[in-house]
mmCIF file of C-alpha atoms in Angstrom:
data_model
loop_
_atom_site.group_PDB
_atom_site.id
_atom_site.type_symbol
_atom_site.label_atom_id
_atom_site.label_comp_id
_atom_site.label_asym_id
_atom_site.label_seq_id
_atom_site.Cartn_x
_atom_site.Cartn_y
_atom_site.Cartn_z
ATOM 1 C CA MET O 28 11.176 -3.836 38.399
ATOM 2 C CA GLY O 29 9.572 -0.833 36.747
ATOM 3 C CA THR O 30 9.185 2.565 38.438
ATOM 4 C CA ALA O 31 6.805 5.471 38.107
ATOM 5 C CA ALA O 32 7.708 8.352 35.809
ATOM 6 C CA GLY O 33 10.273 10.679 37.335
ATOM 7 C CA GLU O 34 11.356 8.188 40.011
ATOM 8 C CA PRO O 35 14.922 6.823 40.001
ATOM 9 C CA PRO O 36 15.120 3.195 38.861
ATOM 10 C CA PHE O 37 14.819 0.616 41.632
ATOM 11 C CA HIS O 38 17.809 -1.721 41.858
ATOM 12 C CA PRO O 39 17.150 -4.702 44.144
ATOM 13 C CA ALA O 40 20.060 -5.780 46.322
ATOM 14 C CA VAL O 41 21.991 -8.858 45.201
ATOM 15 C CA LEU O 42 24.852 -10.491 47.069
ATOM 16 C CA PHE O 43 27.798 -11.346 44.836
ATOM 17 C CA ILE O 44 29.991 -13.921 46.571
ATOM 18 C CA ARG O 45 33.232 -14.262 44.680
ATOM 19 C CA ARG O 46 36.864 -15.169 45.173
ATOM 20 C CA PRO O 47 39.994 -13.158 44.248
ATOM 21 C CA GLY O 48 40.678 -13.138 40.538
ATOM 22 C CA ALA O 49 37.094 -13.981 39.626
ATOM 23 C CA PRO O 50 35.486 -11.755 36.982
ATOM 24 C CA PHE O 51 32.940 -9.155 38.007
ATOM 25 C CA ALA O 52 29.998 -8.643 35.688
ATOM 26 C CA ASN O 53 29.730 -4.855 35.417
ATOM 27 C CA ALA O 54 26.475 -5.224 33.517
ATOM 28 C CA MET O 55 24.874 -6.372 36.770
ATOM 29 C CA LEU O 56 25.482 -2.909 38.218
ATOM 30 C CA GLN O 57 23.066 -1.405 35.714
ATOM 31 C CA ARG O 58 20.182 -3.540 36.998
ATOM 32 C CA PHE O 59 20.969 -4.418 40.608
ATOM 33 C CA HIS O 60 22.439 -3.015 43.795
ATOM 34 C CA VAL O 61 25.408 -5.369 43.853
ATOM 35 C CA LEU O 62 26.883 -6.151 47.265
ATOM 36 C CA ASP O 63 30.329 -7.431 46.299
ATOM 37 C CA SER O 64 31.957 -9.664 48.915
ATOM 38 C CA LEU O 65 35.474 -9.075 47.600
ATOM 39 C CA ALA O 66 35.178 -5.320 47.142
ATOM 40 C CA SER O 67 33.857 -4.947 50.696
ATOM 41 C CA GLY O 68 37.223 -5.990 52.125
ATOM 42 C CA GLU O 69 35.446 -7.680 55.034
ATOM 43 C CA PRO O 70 35.661 -11.294 56.164
ATOM 44 C CA LEU O 71 32.748 -13.265 54.754
ATOM 45 C CA ALA O 72 30.974 -13.575 58.110
ATOM 46 C CA ALA O 73 31.084 -9.817 58.708
ATOM 47 C CA PHE O 74 30.015 -9.121 55.121
ATOM 48 C CA LEU O 75 26.987 -11.417 55.434
ATOM 49 C CA ALA O 76 26.043 -9.953 58.831
ATOM 50 C CA ALA O 77 26.115 -6.436 57.409
ATOM 51 C CA ALA O 78 23.948 -7.493 54.457
ATOM 52 C CA ALA O 79 21.422 -9.165 56.763
ATOM 53 C CA ALA O 80 21.196 -5.990 58.862
ATOM 54 C CA MET O 81 20.230 -3.770 55.917
ATOM 55 C CA PRO O 82 16.772 -2.130 56.099
ATOM 56 C CA ASP O 83 15.870 -3.986 52.913
ATOM 57 C CA PRO O 84 18.165 -7.056 53.020
ATOM 58 C CA PRO O 85 19.034 -8.898 49.802
ATOM 59 C CA ARG O 86 16.709 -11.649 48.615
ATOM 60 C CA ALA O 87 19.087 -13.062 45.977
ATOM 61 C CA ALA O 88 22.747 -14.045 45.799
ATOM 62 C CA VAL O 89 25.150 -14.972 43.015
ATOM 63 C CA ILE O 90 27.617 -17.644 44.160
ATOM 64 C CA MET O 91 30.845 -18.353 42.308
ATOM 65 C CA GLY O 92 31.406 -22.013 41.434
ATOM 66 C CA GLY O 93 34.516 -23.988 42.224
ATOM 67 C CA GLY O 94 33.743 -24.881 45.822
ATOM 68 C CA VAL O 95 35.686 -22.052 47.505
ATOM 69 C CA ILE O 96 32.562 -20.685 49.220
ATOM 70 C CA HIS O 97 29.679 -22.963 50.192
ATOM 71 C CA ALA O 98 26.046 -21.937 50.378
ATOM 72 C CA ASP O 99 25.235 -24.236 53.270
ATOM 73 C CA VAL O 100 23.110 -24.076 56.400
ATOM 74 C CA ALA O 101 25.444 -21.545 58.039
ATOM 75 C CA PHE O 102 25.350 -19.319 54.963
ATOM 76 C CA LEU O 103 21.561 -19.409 54.744
ATOM 77 C CA ASP O 104 21.242 -18.776 58.479
ATOM 78 C CA ALA O 105 23.540 -15.747 58.171
ATOM 79 C CA VAL O 106 21.282 -14.058 55.580
ATOM 80 C CA PRO O 107 17.794 -15.501 56.137
ATOM 81 C CA SER O 108 16.276 -13.064 53.636
ATOM 82 C CA ILE O 109 17.845 -14.977 50.725
ATOM 83 C CA CYS O 110 15.205 -16.664 48.581
ATOM 84 C CA CYS O 111 17.231 -17.279 45.420
ATOM 85 C CA LEU O 112 20.767 -18.511 44.720
ATOM 86 C CA VAL O 113 22.286 -18.291 41.242
ATOM 87 C CA SER O 114 25.440 -20.301 40.607
ATOM 88 C CA THR O 115 28.007 -19.173 38.056
ATOM 89 C CA ALA O 116 28.768 -22.842 37.366
ATOM 90 C CA ALA O 117 26.838 -25.739 35.897
ATOM 91 C CA GLY O 118 27.815 -27.813 38.916
ATOM 92 C CA VAL O 119 26.144 -26.945 42.204
ATOM 93 C CA ASN O 120 28.128 -29.077 44.645
ATOM 94 C CA HIS O 121 28.948 -25.839 46.498
ATOM 95 C CA ILE O 122 25.231 -25.330 47.250
ATOM 96 C CA ASP O 123 23.221 -27.424 49.723
ATOM 97 C CA LEU O 124 20.293 -28.166 47.419
ATOM 98 C CA ALA O 125 18.376 -30.191 49.986
ATOM 99 C CA GLU O 126 18.540 -27.398 52.560
ATOM 100 C CA CYS O 127 17.544 -24.830 49.941
ATOM 101 C CA ALA O 128 14.548 -26.948 48.981
ATOM 102 C CA ARG O 129 13.554 -27.277 52.639
ATOM 103 C CA ARG O 130 13.621 -23.495 53.052
ATOM 104 C CA GLY O 131 11.967 -22.746 49.729
ATOM 105 C CA VAL O 132 15.107 -21.116 48.308
ATOM 106 C CA GLY O 133 15.250 -21.325 44.514
ATOM 107 C CA VAL O 134 18.550 -22.329 42.902
ATOM 108 C CA ALA O 135 19.668 -21.760 39.310
ATOM 109 C CA ASN O 136 22.889 -22.814 37.596
ATOM 110 C CA SER O 137 24.677 -21.688 34.444
ATOM 111 C CA GLY O 138 22.833 -24.149 32.239
ATOM 112 C CA THR O 139 24.712 -24.976 29.054
ATOM 113 C CA ASP O 140 26.563 -21.673 28.681
ATOM 114 C CA TYR O 141 29.950 -23.340 29.159
ATOM 115 C CA SER O 142 29.362 -26.712 27.558
ATOM 116 C CA VAL O 143 30.864 -26.140 24.112
ATOM 117 C CA ASP O 144 33.985 -24.473 25.477
ATOM 118 C CA VAL O 145 34.550 -27.169 28.109
ATOM 119 C CA ALA O 146 34.187 -29.925 25.512
ATOM 120 C CA ASP O 147 36.677 -28.113 23.249
ATOM 121 C CA HIS O 148 39.093 -27.712 26.156
ATOM 122 C CA ALA O 149 38.905 -31.414 26.961
ATOM 123 C CA VAL O 150 39.789 -32.304 23.365
ATOM 124 C CA GLY O 151 42.669 -29.826 23.441
ATOM 125 C CA MET O 152 44.045 -31.290 26.660
ATOM 126 C CA LEU O 153 43.795 -34.820 25.318
ATOM 127 C CA VAL O 154 45.633 -33.931 22.106
ATOM 128 C CA ASP O 155 48.237 -32.084 24.178
ATOM 129 C CA VAL O 156 48.875 -35.080 26.444
ATOM 130 C CA LEU O 157 48.944 -37.649 23.639
ATOM 131 C CA ARG O 158 51.103 -35.586 21.260
ATOM 132 C CA CYS O 159 53.258 -34.056 24.046
ATOM 133 C CA VAL O 160 52.511 -30.550 22.764
ATOM 134 C CA SER O 161 53.265 -28.626 25.964
ATOM 135 C CA ALA O 162 56.272 -30.799 26.765
ATOM 136 C CA ALA O 163 57.630 -30.313 23.231
ATOM 137 C CA GLU O 164 57.115 -26.564 23.509
ATOM 138 C CA ARG O 165 59.186 -26.522 26.699
ATOM 139 C CA PHE O 166 61.827 -28.636 24.924
ATOM 140 C CA VAL O 167 62.132 -26.008 22.174
ATOM 141 C CA ARG O 168 62.142 -23.022 24.556
ATOM 142 C CA ARG O 169 64.947 -24.563 26.620
ATOM 143 C CA GLY O 170 67.137 -24.718 23.534
ATOM 144 C CA LEU O 171 67.301 -28.514 23.610
ATOM 145 C CA TRP O 172 66.260 -29.125 20.000
ATOM 146 C CA PRO O 173 69.695 -28.403 18.431
ATOM 147 C CA VAL O 174 71.378 -30.455 21.145
ATOM 148 C CA GLN O 175 69.192 -33.532 21.397
ATOM 149 C CA GLU O 176 67.622 -33.339 17.899
ATOM 150 C CA ASP O 177 64.927 -36.032 18.071
ATOM 151 C CA TYR O 178 62.073 -35.577 20.507
ATOM 152 C CA ALA O 179 60.157 -38.458 22.047
ATOM 153 C CA LEU O 180 57.245 -39.681 19.959
ATOM 154 C CA GLY O 181 53.685 -38.998 21.025
ATOM 155 C CA SER O 182 50.616 -41.101 20.298
ATOM 156 C CA THR O 183 47.787 -40.571 17.823
ATOM 157 C CA LEU O 184 44.245 -39.816 18.901
ATOM 158 C CA ARG O 185 42.830 -41.783 16.004
ATOM 159 C CA GLY O 186 41.302 -45.087 17.064
ATOM 160 C CA LYS O 187 41.600 -44.496 20.793
ATOM 161 C CA ARG O 188 38.912 -45.993 23.013
ATOM 162 C CA VAL O 189 37.622 -43.101 25.120
ATOM 163 C CA GLY O 190 35.550 -43.777 28.213
ATOM 164 C CA ILE O 191 33.482 -40.772 29.302
ATOM 165 C CA ILE O 192 32.221 -40.648 32.877
ATOM 166 C CA GLY O 193 29.058 -38.558 32.658
ATOM 167 C CA LEU O 194 27.368 -38.363 29.270
ATOM 168 C CA GLY O 195 25.431 -35.188 29.995
ATOM 169 C CA ASN O 196 25.538 -32.081 27.845
ATOM 170 C CA ILE O 197 29.323 -31.649 28.053
ATOM 171 C CA GLY O 198 30.016 -35.367 27.753
ATOM 172 C CA SER O 199 27.758 -35.664 24.692
ATOM 173 C CA LEU O 200 29.438 -32.723 22.963
ATOM 174 C CA LEU O 201 32.817 -34.235 23.749
ATOM 175 C CA ALA O 202 31.754 -37.588 22.301
ATOM 176 C CA LYS O 203 30.754 -35.945 19.007
ATOM 177 C CA ARG O 204 34.087 -34.155 18.755
ATOM 178 C CA LEU O 205 36.092 -37.289 19.484
ATOM 179 C CA GLU O 206 34.081 -39.351 17.004
ATOM 180 C CA ALA O 207 35.297 -36.931 14.330
ATOM 181 C CA PHE O 208 38.856 -37.912 15.290
ATOM 182 C CA GLY O 209 38.007 -41.576 14.764
ATOM 183 C CA CYS O 210 37.747 -42.454 18.447
ATOM 184 C CA ILE O 211 35.597 -45.256 19.835
ATOM 185 C CA ILE O 212 33.304 -43.913 22.563
ATOM 186 C CA HIS O 213 32.192 -45.764 25.688
ATOM 187 C CA TYR O 214 30.447 -44.180 28.634
ATOM 188 C CA ASN O 215 29.263 -44.468 32.204
ATOM 189 C CA SER O 216 26.255 -42.554 33.472
ATOM 190 C CA ARG O 217 23.513 -42.947 36.060
ATOM 191 C CA ARG O 218 21.527 -44.868 33.488
ATOM 192 C CA PRO O 219 21.951 -45.896 29.823
ATOM 193 C CA LYS O 220 20.800 -43.431 27.169
ATOM 194 C CA ASP O 221 18.681 -44.875 24.378
ATOM 195 C CA SER O 222 19.512 -41.958 22.081
ATOM 196 C CA VAL O 223 23.241 -42.736 21.743
ATOM 197 C CA PRO O 224 24.979 -45.608 19.940
ATOM 198 C CA HIS O 225 27.899 -45.840 22.364
ATOM 199 C CA LYS O 226 28.471 -48.817 24.648
ATOM 200 C CA TYR O 227 27.234 -48.259 28.187
ATOM 201 C CA PHE O 228 29.145 -49.447 31.251
ATOM 202 C CA PRO O 229 27.274 -49.378 34.573
ATOM 203 C CA ASP O 230 30.585 -49.830 36.412
ATOM 204 C CA VAL O 231 33.456 -47.320 36.065
ATOM 205 C CA HIS O 232 36.078 -50.013 36.735
ATOM 206 C CA ASP O 233 34.815 -51.999 33.742
ATOM 207 C CA LEU O 234 34.718 -48.814 31.655
ATOM 208 C CA ALA O 235 38.355 -48.094 32.499
ATOM 209 C CA SER O 236 39.441 -51.621 31.636
ATOM 210 C CA GLU O 237 37.996 -51.190 28.126
ATOM 211 C CA SER O 238 39.373 -47.665 27.568
ATOM 212 C CA ASP O 239 42.647 -46.059 26.515
ATOM 213 C CA VAL O 240 41.461 -42.670 27.786
ATOM 214 C CA LEU O 241 39.188 -41.901 30.717
ATOM 215 C CA VAL O 242 37.468 -38.494 30.751
ATOM 216 C CA VAL O 243 35.766 -37.241 33.910
ATOM 217 C CA ALA O 244 32.804 -35.071 32.872
ATOM 218 C CA CYS O 245 30.303 -35.857 35.636
ATOM 219 C CA ALA O 246 28.829 -33.706 38.369
ATOM 220 C CA LEU O 247 30.339 -34.025 41.824
ATOM 221 C CA ASN O 248 28.108 -35.633 44.451
ATOM 222 C CA LYS O 249 28.316 -38.384 47.056
ATOM 223 C CA GLU O 250 28.236 -41.059 44.370
ATOM 224 C CA THR O 251 30.957 -39.522 42.209
ATOM 225 C CA HIS O 252 33.368 -38.393 44.942
ATOM 226 C CA HIS O 253 36.636 -40.273 44.212
ATOM 227 C CA ILE O 254 34.849 -42.278 41.529
ATOM 228 C CA VAL O 255 38.289 -42.609 39.933
ATOM 229 C CA GLY O 256 40.452 -44.238 42.576
ATOM 230 C CA LYS O 257 43.287 -46.740 42.765
ATOM 231 C CA ASP O 258 41.337 -49.682 41.330
ATOM 232 C CA VAL O 259 40.013 -47.675 38.380
ATOM 233 C CA LEU O 260 43.480 -46.319 37.585
ATOM 234 C CA GLU O 261 44.875 -49.859 37.723
ATOM 235 C CA ALA O 262 42.149 -50.976 35.320
ATOM 236 C CA LEU O 263 43.030 -48.153 32.926
ATOM 237 C CA GLY O 264 46.580 -49.452 32.744
ATOM 238 C CA THR O 265 50.079 -48.265 31.939
ATOM 239 C CA ASP O 266 49.151 -46.768 28.552
ATOM 240 C CA GLY O 267 46.064 -45.025 29.887
ATOM 241 C CA ILE O 268 45.355 -41.286 29.983
ATOM 242 C CA VAL O 269 43.066 -39.444 32.432
ATOM 243 C CA ILE O 270 41.385 -36.137 31.568
ATOM 244 C CA ASN O 271 39.405 -34.233 34.196
ATOM 245 C CA ILE O 272 37.224 -31.262 33.241
ATOM 246 C CA GLY O 273 34.566 -32.058 35.865
ATOM 247 C CA ARG O 274 35.461 -31.540 39.523
ATOM 248 C CA GLY O 275 38.764 -32.246 41.222
ATOM 249 C CA ALA O 276 37.323 -34.447 43.952
ATOM 250 C CA SER O 277 35.905 -36.917 41.429
ATOM 251 C CA ILE O 278 39.471 -38.278 41.273
ATOM 252 C CA ASP O 279 41.418 -39.488 44.288
ATOM 253 C CA GLU O 280 44.257 -37.033 43.731
ATOM 254 C CA VAL O 281 46.717 -38.836 46.021
ATOM 255 C CA GLU O 282 46.228 -42.078 44.099
ATOM 256 C CA LEU O 283 46.457 -40.269 40.759
ATOM 257 C CA VAL O 284 49.798 -38.683 41.663
ATOM 258 C CA ARG O 285 51.085 -42.027 42.885
ATOM 259 C CA ALA O 286 49.986 -43.804 39.702
ATOM 260 C CA LEU O 287 51.699 -41.163 37.541
ATOM 261 C CA LYS O 288 54.932 -41.280 39.570
ATOM 262 C CA GLU O 289 55.040 -45.066 39.442
ATOM 263 C CA GLY O 290 54.206 -45.238 35.716
ATOM 264 C CA ARG O 291 50.975 -47.143 36.296
ATOM 265 C CA ILE O 292 49.218 -44.755 33.898
ATOM 266 C CA ALA O 293 50.766 -42.846 31.001
ATOM 267 C CA GLY O 294 49.591 -39.283 31.576
ATOM 268 C CA ALA O 295 46.881 -36.842 32.589
ATOM 269 C CA GLY O 296 45.235 -33.574 31.606
ATOM 270 C CA LEU O 297 43.782 -31.764 34.608
ATOM 271 C CA ASP O 298 41.753 -28.563 34.662
ATOM 272 C CA VAL O 299 40.409 -29.117 38.175
ATOM 273 C CA PHE O 300 41.936 -30.172 41.492
ATOM 274 C CA GLU O 301 40.792 -31.341 44.907
ATOM 275 C CA ASN O 302 42.030 -28.305 46.855
ATOM 276 C CA GLU O 303 42.030 -25.453 44.342
ATOM 277 C CA PRO O 304 44.024 -23.370 43.781
ATOM 278 C CA ALA O 305 46.582 -25.690 45.413
ATOM 279 C CA VAL O 306 48.104 -28.164 42.949
ATOM 280 C CA PRO O 307 50.197 -31.146 44.162
ATOM 281 C CA SER O 308 53.844 -30.174 43.695
ATOM 282 C CA ASP O 309 54.695 -33.559 42.167
ATOM 283 C CA LEU O 310 52.490 -32.773 39.167
ATOM 284 C CA LEU O 311 54.358 -29.573 38.324
ATOM 285 C CA SER O 312 57.497 -31.346 37.115
ATOM 286 C CA MET O 313 55.798 -34.107 35.106
ATOM 287 C CA ASP O 314 56.124 -33.716 31.343
ATOM 288 C CA ASN O 315 53.306 -36.213 30.772
ATOM 289 C CA VAL O 316 50.808 -34.038 32.671
ATOM 290 C CA VAL O 317 49.016 -30.960 31.300
ATOM 291 C CA LEU O 318 47.642 -28.523 33.874
ATOM 292 C CA THR O 319 45.221 -25.614 33.487
ATOM 293 C CA PRO O 320 43.729 -23.382 36.226
ATOM 294 C CA HIS O 321 40.054 -24.424 36.144
ATOM 295 C CA SER O 322 39.800 -22.402 32.955
ATOM 296 C CA ALA O 323 37.976 -24.792 30.607
ATOM 297 C CA VAL O 324 34.805 -22.761 31.066
ATOM 298 C CA PHE O 325 36.314 -19.370 30.316
ATOM 299 C CA THR O 326 36.346 -17.741 26.913
ATOM 300 C CA LEU O 327 35.397 -14.189 26.021
ATOM 301 C CA GLU O 328 32.200 -15.535 24.524
ATOM 302 C CA SER O 329 31.210 -17.777 27.430
ATOM 303 C CA ARG O 330 31.844 -15.008 29.952
ATOM 304 C CA SER O 331 29.532 -12.690 28.036
ATOM 305 C CA ASP O 332 26.906 -15.429 27.773
ATOM 306 C CA LEU O 333 27.181 -16.159 31.489
ATOM 307 C CA CYS O 334 26.701 -12.508 32.412
ATOM 308 C CA GLU O 335 23.504 -12.337 30.374
ATOM 309 C CA HIS O 336 22.353 -15.667 31.804
ATOM 310 C CA LEU O 337 22.880 -14.507 35.403
ATOM 311 C CA ILE O 338 20.948 -11.323 34.762
ATOM 312 C CA CYS O 339 18.061 -13.192 33.123
ATOM 313 C CA ASN O 340 17.782 -15.616 36.052
ATOM 314 C CA LEU O 341 17.854 -12.762 38.562
ATOM 315 C CA GLU O 342 15.287 -10.723 36.636
ATOM 316 C CA ALA O 343 13.032 -13.775 36.410
ATOM 317 C CA PHE O 344 13.218 -14.192 40.184
ATOM 318 C CA PHE O 345 12.520 -10.543 40.983
ATOM 319 C CA SER O 346 9.643 -10.544 38.488
ATOM 320 C CA GLY O 347 8.051 -13.606 40.063
ATOM 321 C CA GLU O 348 8.760 -15.743 36.999
ATOM 322 C CA PRO O 349 10.272 -19.270 36.992
ATOM 323 C CA LEU O 350 14.065 -19.473 36.960
ATOM 324 C CA LEU O 351 15.519 -20.200 33.537
ATOM 325 C CA THR O 352 17.778 -23.042 34.638
ATOM 326 C CA PRO O 353 16.571 -24.387 37.993
ATOM 327 C CA ALA O 354 18.810 -26.835 39.838
ATOM 328 C CA LEU O 355 16.824 -29.418 41.790
ATOM 329 C CA PRO O 356 18.023 -31.671 44.661
#
């Protein structure tokens, strides 16, 4: 992307498809001509049409994760100049990888930028649910401590059998953290991993039946959509806890709410939901449920790392180099 002496720097056009409230990486402005979907004030279709009509239309796009906007056939048809998509998330269920491969469109994800923070968040949610931290905090703030004195007992993390669905980078980091608490780790994944000592369960129902806690840390795809449904929740049992830091649709949310209301499981910690940002109203009043706004990935450090990662992937593309973290179908 160099220029001759005396010429202004060339900034290639990049679409930035984001939702309200999502961070904007100002550092991108120093290297690229950023076409910001939100700042344009236009409906997405009109924004994409205007970008496609530019004399030098954009060849790359940054797509926010979370499933609000999908890079599907219609999206790719709207801006046929796009040759590279960079996701701000590790998961790429919002991108049609097969269609991108068919068209020769490269796709990159966030790699492992978020992994440590997501694993930490999962541990925090689990401790919160088991020890009733958020519920106890509300108890104190409401002035109930002097009136009711004793608060309901929580449960220790030590010795809990934790079943992790998806022992990838995040799941492996989570397993190491929970081992330090004295937990017994089981897991389900596409295939057993020879490098880990934990017991492998090819079936999630069997995993749940041998677990006190079930953590969803897998990618969302056809195989993992509603992988935690009524039968799995029944297998987990009345003392069981569910933690989801993967994708909302990996859990059948209707069945989860029903199981919580009927006391068929003991509690849940949820960072993701099926229809974000909508959260089932029944969950809002449950003291045995901890809710966060798809924020497990966000820390000051991870946001800075992500910004640099996005820029490096984009610069690799515009320089004709391989993407740093390609996502394959």
